[in-house]
């Protein structure tokens, strides 16, 4: 079950990351507008589910304990993305810059996720 949850989150991360290329290609291909609207609408709830499922996946995979591991870095980055999105939308000073930070954290998260999939125990404390 724990492995299945991890792959569900991996697929969700790919889906979530598709929002940016879809938006960029939408300028040239208007048929992508309905797809973009769907992905944009489900983006926040899937992000919340990814944090919950990722935490539970890690808890199960680590045998019911909580310690620093490569997956913990992925999860913390994902959590940071959520905080940036929530705070960015709430604070007027941060509103124009939060999306850039959110995208940068997404790149970091995807790199960490790839490293986690390739070698889950490269970091285990």
Backbone as a printed PyTorch tensor [residue, N CA C, xyz], in Angstrom:
tensor([[[  0.8220,  -1.2020,   0.0000],
         [  0.0000,   0.0000,   0.0000],
         [  0.8600,   1.2570,   0.0000]],

        [[  1.9190,   1.2510,   0.8030],
         [  2.7650,   2.4400,   0.9090],
         [  3.4170,   2.7660,  -0.4270]],

        [[  3.8820,   1.7390,  -1.1350],
         [  4.4890,   1.9560,  -2.4470],
         [  3.4860,   2.5120,  -3.4440]],

        [[  2.2670,   2.0080,  -3.3850],
         [  1.1900,   2.4950,  -4.2540],
         [  0.9330,   3.9780,  -4.0080]],

        [[  0.9020,   4.3800,  -2.7410],
         [  0.6880,   5.7920,  -2.4050],
         [  1.8040,   6.6630,  -2.9750]],

        [[  3.0240,   6.1520,  -2.9240],
         [  4.1490,   6.8970,  -3.4840],
         [  3.9960,   7.1190,  -4.9790]],

        [[  3.5590,   6.0890,  -5.6990],
         [  3.3760,   6.2330,  -7.1470],
         [  2.1860,   7.1260,  -7.4730]],

        [[  1.1550,   7.0860,  -6.6450],
         [  0.0190,   8.0050,  -6.8320],
         [  0.5200,   9.4460,  -6.7240]],

        [[  1.3640,   9.7160,  -5.7310],
         [  1.9040,  11.0620,  -5.5670],
         [  2.8330,  11.4420,  -6.7140]],

        [[  3.5930,  10.4910,  -7.2210],
         [  4.4800,  10.7690,  -8.3500],
         [  3.6670,  11.1650,  -9.5820]],

        [[  2.6170,  10.4170,  -9.8610],
         [  1.7400,  10.7430, -10.9910],
         [  1.0670,  12.0940, -10.7640]],

        [[  0.6500,  12.3570,  -9.5280],
         [  0.0380,  13.6460,  -9.1930],
         [  1.0240,  14.7880,  -9.4070]],

        [[  2.2870,  14.5840,  -9.0500],
         [  3.3120,  15.6200,  -9.2340],
         [  3.4890,  15.9420, -10.7150]],

        [[  3.4720,  14.9160, -11.5510],
         [  3.5880,  15.1400, -12.9960],
         [  2.3700,  15.9030, -13.5100]],

        [[  1.1870,  15.5130, -13.0610],
         [ -0.0370,  16.2130, -13.4480],
         [  0.0140,  17.6700, -13.0000]],

        [[  0.4230,  17.8830, -11.7610],
         [  0.4840,  19.2420, -11.2210],
         [  1.5080,  20.0880, -11.9820]],

        [[  2.6270,  19.4810, -12.3390],
         [  3.6620,  20.2030, -13.0750],
         [  3.2650,  20.5340, -14.5000]],

        [[  2.2450,  19.8610, -15.0180],
         [  1.8110,  20.1100, -16.3940],
         [  1.0800,  21.4340, -16.5520]],

        [[  0.6910,  22.0590, -15.4610],
         [ -0.0860,  23.2950, -15.5500],
         [  0.7060,  24.4040, -16.2530]],

        [[  2.0080,  24.4790, -16.0010],
         [  2.8180,  25.5450, -16.5940],
         [  2.9860,  25.3700, -18.1060]],

        [[  3.4140,  24.1900, -18.6050],
         [  3.5210,  24.0490, -20.0590],
         [  2.1800,  24.1870, -20.7810]],

        [[  1.1070,  23.7250, -20.1540],
         [ -0.2150,  23.8760, -20.7720],
         [ -0.5410,  25.3570, -20.9160]],

        [[ -0.2640,  26.1340, -19.8750],
         [ -0.5430,  27.5710, -19.9240],
         [  0.2790,  28.2500, -21.0130]],

        [[  1.5520,  27.8750, -21.1390],
         [  2.4200,  28.4780, -22.1510],
         [  1.9550,  28.1260, -23.5710]],

        [[  1.5510,  26.8850, -23.7910],
         [  1.1220,  26.4460, -25.1240],
         [ -0.2800,  26.9310, -25.4680]],

        [[ -1.0340,  27.3340, -24.4610],
         [ -2.4040,  27.7740, -24.6470],
         [ -2.4760,  29.0210, -25.5280]],

        [[ -1.4370,  29.8600, -25.5070],
         [ -1.4300,  31.0760, -26.3170],
         [ -1.5040,  30.7390, -27.8080]],

        [[ -0.8730,  29.6310, -28.2040],
         [ -0.8640,  29.2280, -29.6150],
         [ -1.9820,  28.2440, -29.9540]],

        [[ -2.4290,  27.4900, -28.9700],
         [ -3.4260,  26.4450, -29.2070],
         [ -4.6050,  26.6310, -28.2550]],

        [[ -5.6420,  27.2870, -28.7370],
         [ -6.8060,  27.6060, -27.9010],
         [ -7.6060,  26.3680, -27.4900]],

        [[ -7.3430,  25.2230, -28.1230],
         [ -8.0530,  24.0020, -27.7210],
         [ -7.6020,  23.5250, -26.3410]],

        [[ -6.4870,  24.0690, -25.8490],
         [ -5.9850,  23.6900, -24.5250],
         [ -6.6680,  24.4500, -23.3840]],

        [[ -7.4530,  25.4690, -23.7130],
         [ -8.1040,  26.2860, -22.6790],
         [ -8.9700,  25.4380, -21.7430]],

        [[ -9.8420,  24.5540, -22.2410],
         [-10.6400,  23.7390, -21.3070],
         [ -9.7800,  22.8480, -20.4080]],

        [[ -8.7190,  22.2640, -20.9700],
         [ -7.8160,  21.4310, -20.1750],
         [ -7.1310,  22.2630, -19.0950]],

        [[ -6.6760,  23.4580, -19.4630],
         [ -6.0190,  24.3420, -18.4990],
         [ -6.9720,  24.6980, -17.3630]],

        [[ -8.2100,  24.9930, -17.6920],
         [ -9.1930,  25.3510, -16.6560],
         [ -9.4160,  24.2000, -15.6800]],

        [[ -9.4510,  22.9790, -16.2030],
         [ -9.6290,  21.8070, -15.3340],
         [ -8.4190,  21.6380, -14.4230]],

        [[ -7.2180,  21.6650, -15.0190],
         [ -5.9910,  21.4730, -14.2310],
         [ -5.8560,  22.5840, -13.1910]],

        [[ -6.1810,  23.8090, -13.5750],
         [ -6.0860,  24.9370, -12.6380],
         [ -7.0650,  24.7730, -11.4670]],

        [[ -8.2490,  24.2600, -11.7640],
         [ -9.2600,  24.0850, -10.7180],
         [ -8.8720,  22.9820,  -9.7300]],

        [[ -8.2950,  21.8830, -10.2310],
         [ -7.9560,  20.7640,  -9.3450],
         [ -6.5750,  20.9120,  -8.7040]],

        [[ -5.8000,  21.8940,  -9.1470],
         [ -4.4330,  22.0750,  -8.6500],
         [ -4.3650,  22.2330,  -7.1170]],

        [[ -5.1120,  23.1520,  -6.5100],
         [ -5.0220,  23.2970,  -5.0380],
         [ -5.4560,  22.0590,  -4.2490]],

        [[ -6.6140,  21.4420,  -4.5510],
         [ -6.9760,  20.2630,  -3.7530],
         [ -6.0140,  19.0880,  -3.9430]],

        [[ -5.4890,  18.9120,  -5.1510],
         [ -4.5220,  17.8290,  -5.3530],
         [ -3.2390,  18.1320,  -4.5920]],

        [[ -2.8460,  19.3980,  -4.5450],
         [ -1.6630,  19.7750,  -3.7690],
         [ -1.8200,  19.4210,  -2.2950]],

        [[ -2.9790,  19.7060,  -1.7440],
         [ -3.2520,  19.3680,  -0.3390],
         [ -3.2120,  17.8510,  -0.1460]],

        [[ -3.8400,  17.1250,  -1.0630],
         [ -3.8250,  15.6560,  -0.9800],
         [ -2.4080,  15.1030,  -1.0840]],

        [[ -1.5770,  15.7250,  -1.9170],
         [ -0.1940,  15.2610,  -2.0570],
         [  0.5760,  15.4030,  -0.7490]],

        [[  0.3420,  16.4840,  -0.0290],
         [  1.0110,  16.6710,   1.2630],
         [  0.5660,  15.5760,   2.2360]],

        [[ -0.7370,  15.3300,   2.2960],
         [ -1.2710,  14.3150,   3.2110],
         [ -0.8010,  12.9150,   2.8050]],

        [[ -0.9760,  12.5680,   1.5390],
         [ -0.6040,  11.2320,   1.0580],
         [  0.9060,  11.0300,   1.1540]],

        [[  1.6820,  12.0640,   0.8130],
         [  3.1400,  11.9550,   0.9090],
         [  3.6080,  11.7270,   2.3330]],

        [[  3.0090,  12.4390,   3.2710],
         [  3.3620,  12.2370,   4.6790],
         [  3.0130,  10.8400,   5.1560]],

        [[  1.8380,  10.3660,   4.7630],
         [  1.4080,   9.0210,   5.1640],
         [  2.2720,   7.9500,   4.4980]],

        [[  2.5940,   8.1490,   3.2230],
         [  3.4770,   7.2250,   2.4960],
         [  4.8210,   7.1030,   3.2150]],

        [[  5.3990,   8.2360,   3.5700],
         [  6.6880,   8.2210,   4.2650],
         [  6.6030,   7.5480,   5.6210]],

        [[  5.5480,   7.8480,   6.3420],
         [  5.3440,   7.2440,   7.6620],
         [  5.2710,   5.7200,   7.5530]],

        [[  4.5130,   5.2370,   6.5780],
         [  4.3910,   3.7870,   6.3870],
         [  5.7070,   3.1660,   5.9280]],

        [[  6.3770,   3.8150,   4.9830],
         [  7.6190,   3.2580,   4.4400],
         [  8.7380,   3.2350,   5.4800]],

        [[  8.7070,   4.1580,   6.4190],
         [  9.7480,   4.2110,   7.4470],
         [  9.3520,   3.3950,   8.6800]],

        [[  8.3410,   2.5680,   8.5490],
         [  7.9630,   1.6700,   9.6330],
         [  7.3050,   2.3520,  10.8110]],

        [[  6.5930,   3.4150,  10.5490],
         [  5.8770,   4.1020,  11.6180],
         [  6.7070,   5.0970,  12.3980]],

        [[  7.8880,   5.4060,  11.9080],
         [  8.7160,   6.4150,  12.5810],
         [  8.8560,   7.6290,  11.6700]],

        [[  9.3500,   8.6990,  12.2170],
         [  9.5260,   9.9300,  11.4590],
         [ 10.9790,  10.3570,  11.5910]],

        [[ 11.7490,  10.2120,  10.5140],
         [ 13.1460,  10.6390,  10.5350],
         [ 13.5280,  11.2110,   9.1750]],

        [[ 14.6470,  11.9180,   9.1650],
         [ 15.1050,  12.5560,   7.9330],
         [ 15.5040,  11.4980,   6.9140]],

        [[ 14.9920,  11.6730,   5.7100],
         [ 15.1560,  10.6930,   4.6350],
         [ 15.0100,  11.4820,   3.3350]],

        [[ 15.4000,  10.9150,   2.2130],
         [ 15.2720,  11.6340,   0.9420],
         [ 13.8210,  12.0400,   0.6750]],

        [[ 12.8880,  11.1910,   1.0320],
         [ 11.4760,  11.5100,   0.8620],
         [ 11.0180,  12.6500,   1.7550]],

        [[ 11.6630,  12.7910,   2.9080],
         [ 11.3260,  13.9000,   3.8080],
         [ 11.6290,  15.2300,   3.1300]],

        [[ 12.7330,  15.2840,   2.3890],
         [ 13.0820,  16.5140,   1.6680],
         [ 12.0500,  16.8250,   0.5830]],

        [[ 11.5930,  15.7880,  -0.1070],
         [ 10.5460,  15.9710,  -1.1160],
         [  9.2940,  16.5120,  -0.4390]],

        [[  8.9120,  15.9020,   0.6770],
         [  7.6980,  16.2940,   1.3920],
         [  7.7990,  17.7200,   1.9340]],

        [[  8.9570,  18.0650,   2.5070],
         [  9.1320,  19.4240,   3.0380],
         [  9.0870,  20.4720,   1.9290]],

        [[  9.6480,  20.1450,   0.7660],
         [  9.5890,  21.0670,  -0.3700],
         [  8.1450,  21.2330,  -0.8340]],

        [[  7.4140,  20.1410,  -0.8850],
         [  6.0000,  20.1850,  -1.2570],
         [  5.2050,  21.0190,  -0.2550]],

        [[  5.4840,  20.8230,   1.0160],
         [  4.8350,  21.6090,   2.0610],
         [  5.1770,  23.0910,   1.8960]],

        [[  6.4410,  23.3820,   1.5940],
         [  6.8680,  24.7640,   1.3510],
         [  6.1320,  25.3900,   0.1800]],

        [[  5.9010,  24.6110,  -0.8600],
         [  5.1460,  25.1190,  -2.0110],
         [  3.7310,  25.5170,  -1.6000]],

        [[  3.1280,  24.7070,  -0.7450],
         [  1.7880,  25.0240,  -0.2600],
         [  1.7660,  26.2850,   0.5810]],

        [[  2.7530,  26.4210,   1.4590],
         [  2.8420,  27.6180,   2.3070],
         [  3.0390,  28.8570,   1.4360]],

        [[  3.9200,  28.7680,   0.4560],
         [  4.1700,  29.8920,  -0.4510],
         [  2.8830,  30.2800,  -1.1800]],

        [[  2.1220,  29.2980,  -1.6480],
         [  0.8730,  29.5850,  -2.3560],
         [ -0.1510,  30.2510,  -1.4420]],

        [[ -0.2940,  29.7450,  -0.2320],
         [ -1.2800,  30.3050,   0.7010],
         [ -0.8850,  31.7120,   1.1370]],

        [[  0.3620,  31.8720,   1.5660],
         [  0.8370,  33.1840,   2.0250],
         [  0.8750,  34.1650,   0.8580]],

        [[  1.3140,  33.6950,  -0.3070],
         [  1.4140,  34.5610,  -1.4790],
         [  0.0830,  35.1450,  -1.8970]],

        [[ -0.9610,  34.3650,  -1.7900],
         [ -2.2850,  34.8580,  -2.1550],
         [ -2.8790,  35.7500,  -1.0720]],

        [[ -2.4430,  35.5760,   0.1600],
         [ -3.0110,  36.3290,   1.2780],
         [ -2.3400,  37.6870,   1.4810]],

        [[ -1.0510,  37.7830,   1.1550],
         [ -0.3080,  39.0200,   1.4170],
         [ -0.1210,  39.8100,   0.1260]],

        [[ -0.6070,  41.0410,   0.1180],
         [ -0.5330,  41.8530,  -1.0940],
         [  0.9090,  42.1550,  -1.5100]],

        [[  1.8240,  42.2420,  -0.5660],
         [  3.2260,  42.5390,  -0.8690],
         [  3.8590,  41.4020,  -1.6670]],

        [[  3.4250,  40.1920,  -1.4200],
         [  4.0360,  38.9920,  -1.9730],
         [  3.3010,  38.4720,  -3.2180]],

        [[  2.1500,  39.0730,  -3.5470],
         [  1.2700,  38.5200,  -4.5760],
         [  1.9150,  38.3610,  -5.9460]],

        [[  2.7800,  39.2810,  -6.3410],
         [  3.3560,  39.2020,  -7.6820],
         [  4.5430,  38.2580,  -7.7610]],

        [[  5.1420,  37.9180,  -6.6360],
         [  6.3600,  37.1120,  -6.6440],
         [  6.1580,  35.6650,  -6.2100]],

        [[  5.0450,  35.3570,  -5.6050],
         [  4.8880,  34.0170,  -5.0500],
         [  4.8730,  32.9340,  -6.1200]],

        [[  4.3200,  33.2420,  -7.2900],
         [  4.2640,  32.2140,  -8.3400],
         [  5.6560,  31.8080,  -8.8140]],

        [[  6.5600,  32.7700,  -8.9120],
         [  7.9340,  32.4490,  -9.3140],
         [  8.5880,  31.5270,  -8.2860]],

        [[  8.4440,  31.8510,  -7.0060],
         [  9.0040,  31.0060,  -5.9490],
         [  8.3430,  29.6230,  -5.9590]],

        [[  7.0400,  29.5910,  -6.1980],
         [  6.2980,  28.3320,  -6.2770],
         [  6.8510,  27.4620,  -7.4160]],

        [[  7.1220,  28.0830,  -8.5680],
         [  7.6830,  27.3540,  -9.7160],
         [  9.0940,  26.8640,  -9.4260]],

        [[  9.9050,  27.6990,  -8.7940],
         [ 11.2720,  27.2920,  -8.4490],
         [ 11.2590,  26.1100,  -7.4770]],

        [[ 10.3850,  26.1790,  -6.4870],
         [ 10.2570,  25.0580,  -5.5500],
         [  9.7510,  23.8000,  -6.2580]],

        [[  8.9150,  23.9720,  -7.2820],
         [  8.4330,  22.8180,  -8.0490],
         [  9.5910,  22.1240,  -8.7600]],

        [[ 10.5050,  22.9070,  -9.3260],
         [ 11.6770,  22.3290,  -9.9970],
         [ 12.5360,  21.5800,  -8.9780]],

        [[ 12.7510,  22.1980,  -7.8090],
         [ 13.5280,  21.5480,  -6.7440],
         [ 12.8370,  20.2570,  -6.3070]],

        [[ 11.5190,  20.3310,  -6.1240],
         [ 10.7650,  19.1590,  -5.6790],
         [ 10.8370,  18.0240,  -6.6990]],

        [[ 10.7270,  18.3460,  -7.9810],
         [ 10.8000,  17.3030,  -9.0070],
         [ 12.1940,  16.6800,  -9.0690]],

        [[ 13.2360,  17.4900,  -8.8800],
         [ 14.6060,  16.9490,  -8.8480],
         [ 14.7920,  16.0360,  -7.6400]],

        [[ 14.2980,  16.4800,  -6.4850],
         [ 14.3880,  15.6480,  -5.2820],
         [ 13.5640,  14.3740,  -5.4310]],

        [[ 12.4050,  14.4910,  -6.0690],
         [ 11.5560,  13.3210,  -6.2950],
         [ 12.2650,  12.3080,  -7.1940]],

        [[ 12.9040,  12.7970,  -8.2500],
         [ 13.6500,  11.8970,  -9.1430],
         [ 14.7700,  11.1970,  -8.3740]],

        [[ 15.5060,  11.9620,  -7.5640],
         [ 16.5880,  11.3690,  -6.7610],
         [ 16.0230,  10.3540,  -5.7720]],

        [[ 14.8780,  10.6650,  -5.1920],
         [ 14.2280,   9.7710,  -4.2270],
         [ 13.7980,   8.4610,  -4.8930]],

        [[ 13.2860,   8.5470,  -6.1010],
         [ 12.8490,   7.3460,  -6.8200],
         [ 14.0570,   6.5050,  -7.2290]],

        [[ 15.1030,   7.1690,  -7.7220],
         [ 16.2990,   6.4520,  -8.1890],
         [ 17.0450,   5.7980,  -7.0280]],

        [[ 17.2160,   6.5510,  -5.9460],
         [ 17.9720,   6.0360,  -4.8000],
         [ 17.3510,   6.5560,  -3.5020]],

        [[ 16.3180,   5.8830,  -3.0110],
         [ 15.5790,   6.3750,  -1.8480],
         [ 16.4200,   6.5890,  -0.5910]],

        [[ 17.5140,   5.8560,  -0.4580],
         [ 18.2800,   5.9260,   0.7860],
         [ 19.5700,   6.7260,   0.6590]],

        [[ 19.6580,   7.6310,  -0.3360],
         [ 20.8590,   8.4560,  -0.4520],
         [ 20.9900,   9.3880,   0.7450]],

        [[ 19.8960,   9.6670,   1.3970],
         [ 19.9250,  10.4520,   2.6330],
         [ 19.0550,   9.7250,   3.6390]],

        [[ 19.6690,   9.2660,   4.6800],
         [ 18.9010,   8.5840,   5.7300],
         [ 19.6120,   8.8190,   7.0470]],

        [[ 18.9830,   9.6100,   7.8820],
         [ 19.5750,   9.9370,   9.1890],
         [ 18.6560,   9.4200,  10.2760]]])
